[in-house]
């Protein structure tokens, strides 16, 4: 495993584990998955993974409970990251919610406590007052944000008066927005971009095609899995396979290596089984050549999925099986 080269109280592994899947029926993994989730966590620990990401929202607290129980006594050795869903993120609410998350996780302190998304009405001055007091009493280690633009990330730092260590955003080969400003900022300022959906929810695994879309409500709502987009992605998947063959790896591993190429980026793929966790951890060791990277960038740029409003009627038709 590789770790981010930054001064943090505990090392942060380049591959972490995302746990939205834990306790969330919307992924369609069924009741058996709860046992598998614990096995995934234990295997991740064996493989040197130190970053475990959850949120109070995932399974309405079930993800935090499953993760905390699976980590057991190892909780203190790793970076446990959770998120507050900022419905009314005024200071006393932030404090109460952190206490509740810590209790579900079974920890004395949350190593990284993130604001799940920017609140359009409540300013970060208010939210960060709560975060600062949590840090002062030791219930929270580092503060992070999620789905923030650069301006608001920096504003949040000014409001906290301390570093806001990380910004967790959607980042993969086919969602490259963070390359414009967030990643350069992280590199210059010693911060971290945490890439969520780094496999585009499995789209980049090459496992799915128009005749074989994934199950579950989460991915039914993701336009990348429209039959038309799965077809349009064939060239990109072919390029991933080609690069993967040269490394004796899989397309998913190459997709992860693509985002991990930036020193201040870590990725937190979710996993439906232990074997995926193993492969994802191994991806941290893959070094892409400049030529391979250029080929991946070109293939990703050539992929033009139908998204936004144009995707809506198609998603309705797909839902109705038409
Ligand atoms: N902050 C936010 O707003 C936000 C939003 C979304 C996610 N997140 C976080 O980011 C984490 C990851 O994002 P995500 O779950 O949306 O997407 P993801 O990590 O891109 O995709 C995860 C899915 O990809 C498939 N997969 C994983 N490893 C694989 C491998 N080695 N080979 C083949 N397929 C593999 C699995 O599904 P199948 O096996 O079923 O295909 C798995 O459930 C979440 O768990 C959550 O912690 C945060």
CSV table of C-alpha atoms and ligand atoms in Angstrom, one decimal:
chain,number,residue,atom,x,y,z
A,1,UNK,CA,0.0,0.0,0.0
A,2,UNK,CA,1.1,3.6,-0.6
A,3,UNK,CA,0.3,6.5,1.6
A,4,UNK,CA,-0.1,10.2,1.1
A,5,UNK,CA,3.0,12.2,1.8
A,6,UNK,CA,1.5,14.7,4.2
A,7,UNK,CA,1.9,15.5,7.9
A,8,UNK,CA,-1.2,13.8,9.4
A,9,UNK,CA,-1.5,12.2,12.8
A,10,UNK,CA,-2.1,8.8,11.2
A,11,UNK,CA,-1.0,7.8,7.7
A,12,UNK,CA,-3.6,8.0,5.0
A,13,UNK,CA,-3.6,5.2,2.4
A,14,UNK,CA,-3.9,6.0,-1.3
A,15,UNK,CA,-6.8,3.5,-1.5
A,16,UNK,CA,-9.4,3.8,1.2
A,17,UNK,CA,-12.7,2.0,1.6
A,18,UNK,CA,-16.0,3.7,0.8
A,19,UNK,CA,-18.9,2.2,2.8
A,20,UNK,CA,-22.1,3.8,1.3
A,21,UNK,CA,-22.9,0.2,0.3
A,22,UNK,CA,-23.0,-0.9,3.9
A,23,UNK,CA,-26.6,-1.2,5.2
A,24,UNK,CA,-27.9,0.6,2.1
A,25,UNK,CA,-30.6,-1.4,0.3
A,26,UNK,CA,-30.4,0.9,-2.7
A,27,UNK,CA,-27.2,-0.9,-3.9
A,28,UNK,CA,-29.2,-4.1,-4.2
A,29,UNK,CA,-26.7,-6.4,-2.5
A,30,UNK,CA,-29.2,-8.1,-0.2
A,31,UNK,CA,-29.1,-9.1,3.5
A,32,UNK,CA,-26.1,-11.4,3.0
A,33,UNK,CA,-24.0,-8.4,2.3
A,34,UNK,CA,-23.8,-7.3,6.0
A,35,UNK,CA,-21.5,-10.3,6.8
A,36,UNK,CA,-19.5,-9.7,3.6
A,37,UNK,CA,-19.1,-6.0,4.6
A,38,UNK,CA,-17.3,-7.0,7.8
A,39,UNK,CA,-15.0,-9.4,5.8
A,40,UNK,CA,-14.2,-6.5,3.4
A,41,UNK,CA,-13.2,-4.3,6.3
A,42,UNK,CA,-11.0,-6.9,7.9
A,43,UNK,CA,-9.3,-7.7,4.6
A,44,UNK,CA,-8.8,-4.0,4.0
A,45,UNK,CA,-7.0,-3.7,7.3
A,46,UNK,CA,-4.7,-6.7,6.4
A,47,UNK,CA,-3.8,-4.9,3.2
A,48,UNK,CA,-2.7,-1.7,4.8
A,49,UNK,CA,-5.8,0.4,4.1
A,50,UNK,CA,-6.0,3.1,6.7
A,51,UNK,CA,-8.9,5.3,5.4
A,52,UNK,CA,-12.4,4.2,6.0
A,53,UNK,CA,-15.2,6.5,4.8
A,54,UNK,CA,-18.8,6.5,6.0
A,55,UNK,CA,-21.5,9.1,6.7
A,56,UNK,CA,-24.5,9.4,9.0
A,57,UNK,CA,-26.7,9.4,5.9
A,58,UNK,CA,-25.6,5.9,4.6
A,59,UNK,CA,-28.2,3.4,5.6
A,60,UNK,CA,-29.4,6.1,8.1
A,61,UNK,CA,-26.6,5.2,10.5
A,62,UNK,CA,-26.3,1.5,9.6
A,63,UNK,CA,-23.1,2.0,7.6
A,64,UNK,CA,-21.4,3.7,10.6
A,65,UNK,CA,-22.5,0.9,12.9
A,66,UNK,CA,-21.4,-1.9,10.6
A,67,UNK,CA,-18.0,-0.2,10.0
A,68,UNK,CA,-17.4,0.5,13.7
A,69,UNK,CA,-18.2,-3.1,14.7
A,70,UNK,CA,-16.1,-4.6,11.9
A,71,UNK,CA,-13.0,-2.4,12.8
A,72,UNK,CA,-13.4,-3.4,16.5
A,73,UNK,CA,-10.2,-2.6,18.4
A,74,UNK,CA,-8.4,-1.5,15.2
A,75,UNK,CA,-10.6,1.6,15.1
A,76,UNK,CA,-7.8,3.6,16.9
A,77,UNK,CA,-5.2,2.6,14.4
A,78,UNK,CA,-6.9,3.9,11.3
A,79,UNK,CA,-8.5,7.1,10.0
A,80,UNK,CA,-12.2,6.8,10.5
A,81,UNK,CA,-13.9,9.4,8.3
A,82,UNK,CA,-17.6,10.3,8.6
A,83,UNK,CA,-19.9,13.1,7.4
A,84,UNK,CA,-22.6,15.3,8.7
A,85,UNK,CA,-25.5,15.8,6.4
A,86,UNK,CA,-25.9,19.5,6.7
A,87,UNK,CA,-29.7,19.9,7.0
A,88,UNK,CA,-29.4,22.7,9.6
A,89,UNK,CA,-25.6,22.8,10.3
A,90,UNK,CA,-25.6,25.4,13.1
A,91,UNK,CA,-22.9,24.9,15.7
A,92,UNK,CA,-25.0,23.0,18.4
A,93,UNK,CA,-26.5,20.7,15.7
A,94,UNK,CA,-23.0,20.0,14.4
A,95,UNK,CA,-21.9,19.1,17.9
A,96,UNK,CA,-24.9,16.8,18.6
A,97,UNK,CA,-24.6,15.0,15.3
A,98,UNK,CA,-20.8,14.3,15.8
A,99,UNK,CA,-21.5,12.8,19.2
A,100,UNK,CA,-24.2,10.6,17.6
A,101,UNK,CA,-21.9,9.5,14.8
A,102,UNK,CA,-19.0,8.7,17.2
A,103,UNK,CA,-21.4,6.6,19.3
A,104,UNK,CA,-22.5,4.6,16.3
A,105,UNK,CA,-18.9,4.1,15.2
A,106,UNK,CA,-17.9,3.2,18.8
A,107,UNK,CA,-15.0,5.7,18.7
A,108,UNK,CA,-13.8,8.4,21.2
A,109,UNK,CA,-12.9,10.7,18.3
A,110,UNK,CA,-13.7,10.9,14.6
A,111,UNK,CA,-10.4,11.3,12.7
A,112,UNK,CA,-11.9,13.2,9.8
A,113,UNK,CA,-15.3,14.8,10.1
A,114,UNK,CA,-16.6,16.1,6.8
A,115,UNK,CA,-19.5,18.4,5.8
A,116,UNK,CA,-21.3,16.1,3.2
A,117,UNK,CA,-22.2,19.0,0.9
A,118,UNK,CA,-22.4,22.8,1.0
A,119,UNK,CA,-25.5,24.2,2.5
A,120,UNK,CA,-27.1,26.8,0.3
A,121,UNK,CA,-28.4,28.9,3.1
A,122,UNK,CA,-26.3,28.3,6.3
A,123,UNK,CA,-22.8,29.9,5.9
A,124,UNK,CA,-19.7,28.0,6.7
A,125,UNK,CA,-18.9,30.5,9.4
A,126,UNK,CA,-21.7,29.0,11.5
A,127,UNK,CA,-20.9,25.3,10.6
A,128,UNK,CA,-17.2,25.7,11.2
A,129,UNK,CA,-17.8,27.2,14.6
A,130,UNK,CA,-19.3,23.9,15.6
A,131,UNK,CA,-16.4,22.0,13.9
A,132,UNK,CA,-13.8,24.1,15.8
A,133,UNK,CA,-15.3,23.4,19.1
A,134,UNK,CA,-15.4,19.7,18.3
A,135,UNK,CA,-11.7,19.8,17.5
A,136,UNK,CA,-11.0,21.8,20.7
A,137,UNK,CA,-12.6,19.1,22.9
A,138,UNK,CA,-10.8,16.3,20.9
A,139,UNK,CA,-14.0,14.7,19.4
A,140,UNK,CA,-12.9,15.5,15.9
A,141,UNK,CA,-9.3,15.3,14.5
A,142,UNK,CA,-9.3,16.8,11.1
A,143,UNK,CA,-12.1,18.7,9.4
A,144,UNK,CA,-13.1,18.0,5.8
A,145,UNK,CA,-15.7,19.1,3.3
A,146,UNK,CA,-17.4,17.3,0.4
A,147,UNK,CA,-18.8,18.4,-2.9
A,148,UNK,CA,-17.3,21.9,-2.3
A,149,UNK,CA,-16.0,24.1,-5.1
A,150,UNK,CA,-12.6,25.7,-4.6
A,151,UNK,CA,-13.8,29.1,-3.4
A,152,UNK,CA,-16.1,27.6,-0.8
A,153,UNK,CA,-13.4,25.2,0.4
A,154,UNK,CA,-11.0,28.1,1.0
A,155,UNK,CA,-13.8,30.1,2.6
A,156,UNK,CA,-14.4,27.2,5.0
A,157,UNK,CA,-10.8,27.1,5.9
A,158,UNK,CA,-10.9,30.9,6.7
A,159,UNK,CA,-14.0,30.3,8.8
A,160,UNK,CA,-12.4,27.4,10.7
A,161,UNK,CA,-9.1,29.3,11.1
A,162,UNK,CA,-7.3,26.0,10.5
A,163,UNK,CA,-6.7,23.6,7.6
A,164,UNK,CA,-9.7,21.9,6.1
A,165,UNK,CA,-7.7,18.8,5.2
A,166,UNK,CA,-9.8,17.3,2.5
A,167,UNK,CA,-12.5,17.8,-0.1
A,168,UNK,CA,-14.3,14.6,-1.1
A,169,UNK,CA,-15.6,15.0,-4.6
A,170,UNK,CA,-16.7,12.8,-7.6
A,171,UNK,CA,-13.5,12.1,-9.5
A,172,UNK,CA,-12.8,9.4,-12.0
A,173,UNK,CA,-11.6,9.1,-15.6
A,174,UNK,CA,-15.0,10.2,-16.8
A,175,UNK,CA,-15.6,13.0,-14.2
A,176,UNK,CA,-12.4,15.0,-14.4
A,177,UNK,CA,-13.6,18.4,-13.1
A,178,UNK,CA,-11.4,18.3,-10.0
A,179,UNK,CA,-8.3,18.3,-12.3
A,180,UNK,CA,-9.1,22.0,-13.1
A,181,UNK,CA,-8.7,23.6,-9.7
A,182,UNK,CA,-9.2,21.3,-6.7
A,183,UNK,CA,-6.3,19.0,-7.3
A,184,UNK,CA,-3.8,21.8,-8.1
A,185,UNK,CA,-4.9,23.6,-4.9
A,186,UNK,CA,-4.5,20.4,-2.9
A,187,UNK,CA,-1.0,20.0,-4.2
A,188,UNK,CA,0.0,23.5,-3.6
A,189,UNK,CA,-1.5,23.9,-0.2
A,190,UNK,CA,-0.8,20.4,1.2
A,191,UNK,CA,-4.5,19.3,1.2
A,192,UNK,CA,-6.2,16.1,-0.1
A,193,UNK,CA,-8.8,15.4,-2.7
A,194,UNK,CA,-10.7,12.3,-1.8
A,195,UNK,CA,-12.1,10.8,-5.0
A,196,UNK,CA,-15.5,9.3,-4.6
A,197,UNK,CA,-17.1,7.1,-7.3
A,198,UNK,CA,-13.6,6.6,-8.7
A,199,UNK,CA,-14.9,3.6,-10.8
A,200,UNK,CA,-18.0,5.6,-11.8
A,201,UNK,CA,-20.0,3.2,-9.7
A,202,UNK,CA,-18.6,0.2,-11.6
A,203,UNK,CA,-19.1,1.6,-15.1
A,204,UNK,CA,-15.3,1.6,-15.6
A,205,UNK,CA,-15.0,-2.0,-14.6
A,206,UNK,CA,-16.2,-3.0,-18.0
A,207,UNK,CA,-18.4,-5.6,-16.4
A,208,UNK,CA,-21.6,-4.0,-17.7
A,209,UNK,CA,-23.1,-3.5,-21.1
A,210,UNK,CA,-26.4,-2.6,-22.7
A,211,UNK,CA,-27.7,-6.2,-22.3
A,212,UNK,CA,-26.3,-6.5,-18.8
A,213,UNK,CA,-26.9,-3.4,-16.7
A,214,UNK,CA,-26.3,-3.4,-12.9
A,215,UNK,CA,-29.2,-3.9,-10.5
A,216,UNK,CA,-30.1,-1.6,-7.6
A,217,UNK,CA,-31.7,1.8,-7.4
A,218,UNK,CA,-28.4,3.7,-7.1
A,219,UNK,CA,-27.2,2.7,-10.5
A,220,UNK,CA,-30.7,2.8,-12.1
A,221,UNK,CA,-30.5,6.6,-11.3
A,222,UNK,CA,-27.0,7.0,-12.8
A,223,UNK,CA,-27.2,8.0,-16.4
A,224,UNK,CA,-23.8,6.4,-17.2
A,225,UNK,CA,-25.7,3.0,-17.1
A,226,UNK,CA,-28.2,4.0,-19.8
A,227,UNK,CA,-27.9,1.4,-22.6
A,228,UNK,CA,-26.8,4.1,-25.0
A,229,UNK,CA,-24.0,5.3,-22.7
A,230,UNK,CA,-22.8,1.8,-22.0
A,231,UNK,CA,-22.6,1.4,-25.8
A,232,UNK,CA,-20.8,4.7,-26.2
A,233,UNK,CA,-18.3,3.6,-23.5
A,234,UNK,CA,-17.1,0.5,-25.4
A,235,UNK,CA,-14.0,2.3,-26.9
A,236,UNK,CA,-13.0,3.6,-23.5
A,237,UNK,CA,-13.3,0.2,-21.9
A,238,UNK,CA,-11.3,-1.3,-24.7
A,239,UNK,CA,-8.5,1.2,-24.0
A,240,UNK,CA,-8.7,0.4,-20.3
A,241,UNK,CA,-8.4,-3.3,-21.1
A,242,UNK,CA,-5.4,-2.8,-23.3
A,243,UNK,CA,-3.5,-0.9,-20.6
A,244,UNK,CA,-4.7,-3.4,-18.0
A,245,UNK,CA,-3.2,-6.3,-20.0
A,246,UNK,CA,0.2,-4.7,-20.0
A,247,UNK,CA,0.1,-4.6,-16.2
A,248,UNK,CA,-1.5,-8.0,-15.7
A,249,UNK,CA,-4.3,-6.0,-14.1
A,250,UNK,CA,-8.0,-5.3,-14.6
A,251,UNK,CA,-9.8,-2.2,-16.1
A,252,UNK,CA,-10.9,-1.2,-12.6
A,253,UNK,CA,-7.4,-1.2,-11.3
A,254,UNK,CA,-6.2,1.0,-14.2
A,255,UNK,CA,-9.1,3.4,-13.6
A,256,UNK,CA,-8.0,3.7,-10.0
A,257,UNK,CA,-4.3,4.1,-11.0
A,258,UNK,CA,-5.4,7.0,-13.2
A,259,UNK,CA,-6.8,9.0,-10.3
A,260,UNK,CA,-4.0,8.0,-7.9
A,261,UNK,CA,-1.4,9.4,-10.2
A,262,UNK,CA,-1.8,12.7,-8.5
A,263,UNK,CA,0.2,12.7,-5.2
A,264,UNK,CA,-2.5,14.5,-3.2
A,265,UNK,CA,-5.4,12.3,-4.4
A,266,UNK,CA,-6.7,9.3,-2.6
A,267,UNK,CA,-9.6,7.1,-3.8
A,268,UNK,CA,-12.3,5.4,-1.8
A,269,UNK,CA,-13.9,2.8,-4.0
A,270,UNK,CA,-16.8,0.8,-2.6
A,271,UNK,CA,-16.6,-3.0,-2.9
A,272,UNK,CA,-19.3,-5.7,-3.3
A,273,UNK,CA,-16.9,-8.4,-2.2
A,274,UNK,CA,-13.5,-9.2,-0.7
A,275,UNK,CA,-11.9,-9.9,-4.0
A,276,UNK,CA,-12.7,-6.4,-5.3
A,277,UNK,CA,-11.2,-5.0,-2.1
A,278,UNK,CA,-8.0,-6.9,-2.7
A,279,UNK,CA,-7.8,-5.7,-6.3
A,280,UNK,CA,-8.5,-2.2,-5.4
A,281,UNK,CA,-5.8,-2.2,-2.8
A,282,UNK,CA,-3.3,-3.6,-5.3
A,283,UNK,CA,-4.1,-0.8,-7.7
A,284,UNK,CA,-2.2,1.6,-5.4
A,285,UNK,CA,1.0,-0.1,-6.6
A,286,UNK,CA,0.4,0.4,-10.3
A,287,UNK,CA,2.5,3.1,-12.1
A,288,UNK,CA,1.2,4.1,-15.4
A,289,UNK,CA,3.7,5.2,-18.1
A,290,UNK,CA,3.3,8.7,-19.7
A,291,UNK,CA,2.1,7.0,-22.9
A,292,UNK,CA,-0.5,4.9,-21.1
A,293,UNK,CA,-1.7,7.9,-19.2
A,294,UNK,CA,-2.0,9.9,-22.5
A,295,UNK,CA,-4.0,7.1,-24.1
A,296,UNK,CA,-6.4,7.0,-21.2
A,297,UNK,CA,-6.9,10.7,-21.3
A,298,UNK,CA,-7.6,10.6,-25.0
A,299,UNK,CA,-10.1,7.7,-24.6
A,300,UNK,CA,-11.8,9.4,-21.7
A,301,UNK,CA,-12.1,12.7,-23.7
A,302,UNK,CA,-13.6,10.9,-26.7
A,303,UNK,CA,-16.3,9.3,-24.5
A,304,UNK,CA,-19.4,11.6,-24.8
A,305,UNK,CA,-22.2,10.2,-22.6
A,306,UNK,CA,-25.7,11.5,-22.6
A,307,UNK,CA,-26.1,13.3,-19.3
A,308,UNK,CA,-28.2,16.1,-17.7
A,309,UNK,CA,-31.7,16.9,-18.9
A,310,UNK,CA,-31.2,15.0,-22.2
A,311,UNK,CA,-30.8,11.8,-20.1
A,312,UNK,CA,-34.0,12.1,-18.2
A,313,UNK,CA,-36.5,10.8,-20.9
A,314,UNK,CA,-34.1,8.0,-21.7
A,315,UNK,CA,-33.9,7.0,-18.0
A,316,UNK,CA,-37.7,7.0,-17.8
A,317,UNK,CA,-37.9,4.8,-20.9
A,318,UNK,CA,-35.2,2.4,-19.5
A,319,UNK,CA,-37.2,2.2,-16.2
A,320,UNK,CA,-40.3,1.3,-18.1
A,321,UNK,CA,-38.4,-1.3,-20.1
A,322,UNK,CA,-39.1,0.4,-23.4
B,1,LIG,N1,-19.4,12.5,-0.6
B,1,LIG,C1,-20.3,12.1,-1.4
B,1,LIG,O1,-21.3,12.9,-1.8
B,1,LIG,C2,-20.3,10.7,-1.9
B,1,LIG,C3,-21.1,10.3,-3.0
B,1,LIG,C4,-20.9,9.0,-3.5
B,1,LIG,C5,-20.0,8.1,-2.9
B,1,LIG,N2,-19.3,8.6,-1.8
B,1,LIG,C6,-18.3,7.6,-1.1
B,1,LIG,O2,-17.5,7.1,-2.1
B,1,LIG,C7,-17.5,5.7,-2.1
B,1,LIG,C8,-17.3,5.1,-3.4
B,1,LIG,O3,-18.2,5.6,-4.4
B,1,LIG,P1,-19.3,4.7,-5.1
B,1,LIG,O4,-19.6,3.6,-4.3
B,1,LIG,O5,-20.4,5.7,-5.5
B,1,LIG,O6,-18.7,4.3,-6.5
B,1,LIG,P2,-17.4,3.4,-6.9
B,1,LIG,O7,-16.5,3.3,-5.8
B,1,LIG,O8,-16.9,4.0,-8.2
B,1,LIG,O9,-18.1,2.0,-7.3
B,1,LIG,C9,-18.3,1.0,-6.4
B,1,LIG,C10,-18.8,-0.2,-7.1
B,1,LIG,O10,-17.9,-0.6,-8.1
B,1,LIG,C11,-17.8,-2.0,-8.2
B,1,LIG,N3,-16.4,-2.4,-8.0
B,1,LIG,C12,-15.7,-2.0,-6.9
B,1,LIG,N4,-14.4,-2.5,-7.0
B,1,LIG,C13,-14.4,-3.3,-8.2
B,1,LIG,C14,-13.4,-4.0,-8.8
B,1,LIG,N5,-12.2,-4.2,-8.3
B,1,LIG,N6,-13.7,-4.7,-10.0
B,1,LIG,C15,-15.0,-4.5,-10.5
B,1,LIG,N7,-16.0,-3.8,-9.9
B,1,LIG,C16,-15.7,-3.2,-8.8
B,1,LIG,C17,-18.8,-2.6,-7.1
B,1,LIG,O11,-20.1,-2.8,-7.7
B,1,LIG,P3,-20.5,-4.2,-8.4
B,1,LIG,O12,-19.6,-5.3,-8.0
B,1,LIG,O13,-21.9,-4.4,-7.9
B,1,LIG,O14,-20.5,-3.8,-9.9
B,1,LIG,C18,-18.8,-1.4,-6.1
B,1,LIG,O15,-20.0,-1.4,-5.3
B,1,LIG,C19,-18.9,5.3,-1.4
B,1,LIG,O16,-18.9,4.1,-0.8
B,1,LIG,C20,-19.0,6.5,-0.4
B,1,LIG,O17,-18.2,6.2,0.7
B,1,LIG,C21,-19.4,9.8,-1.4
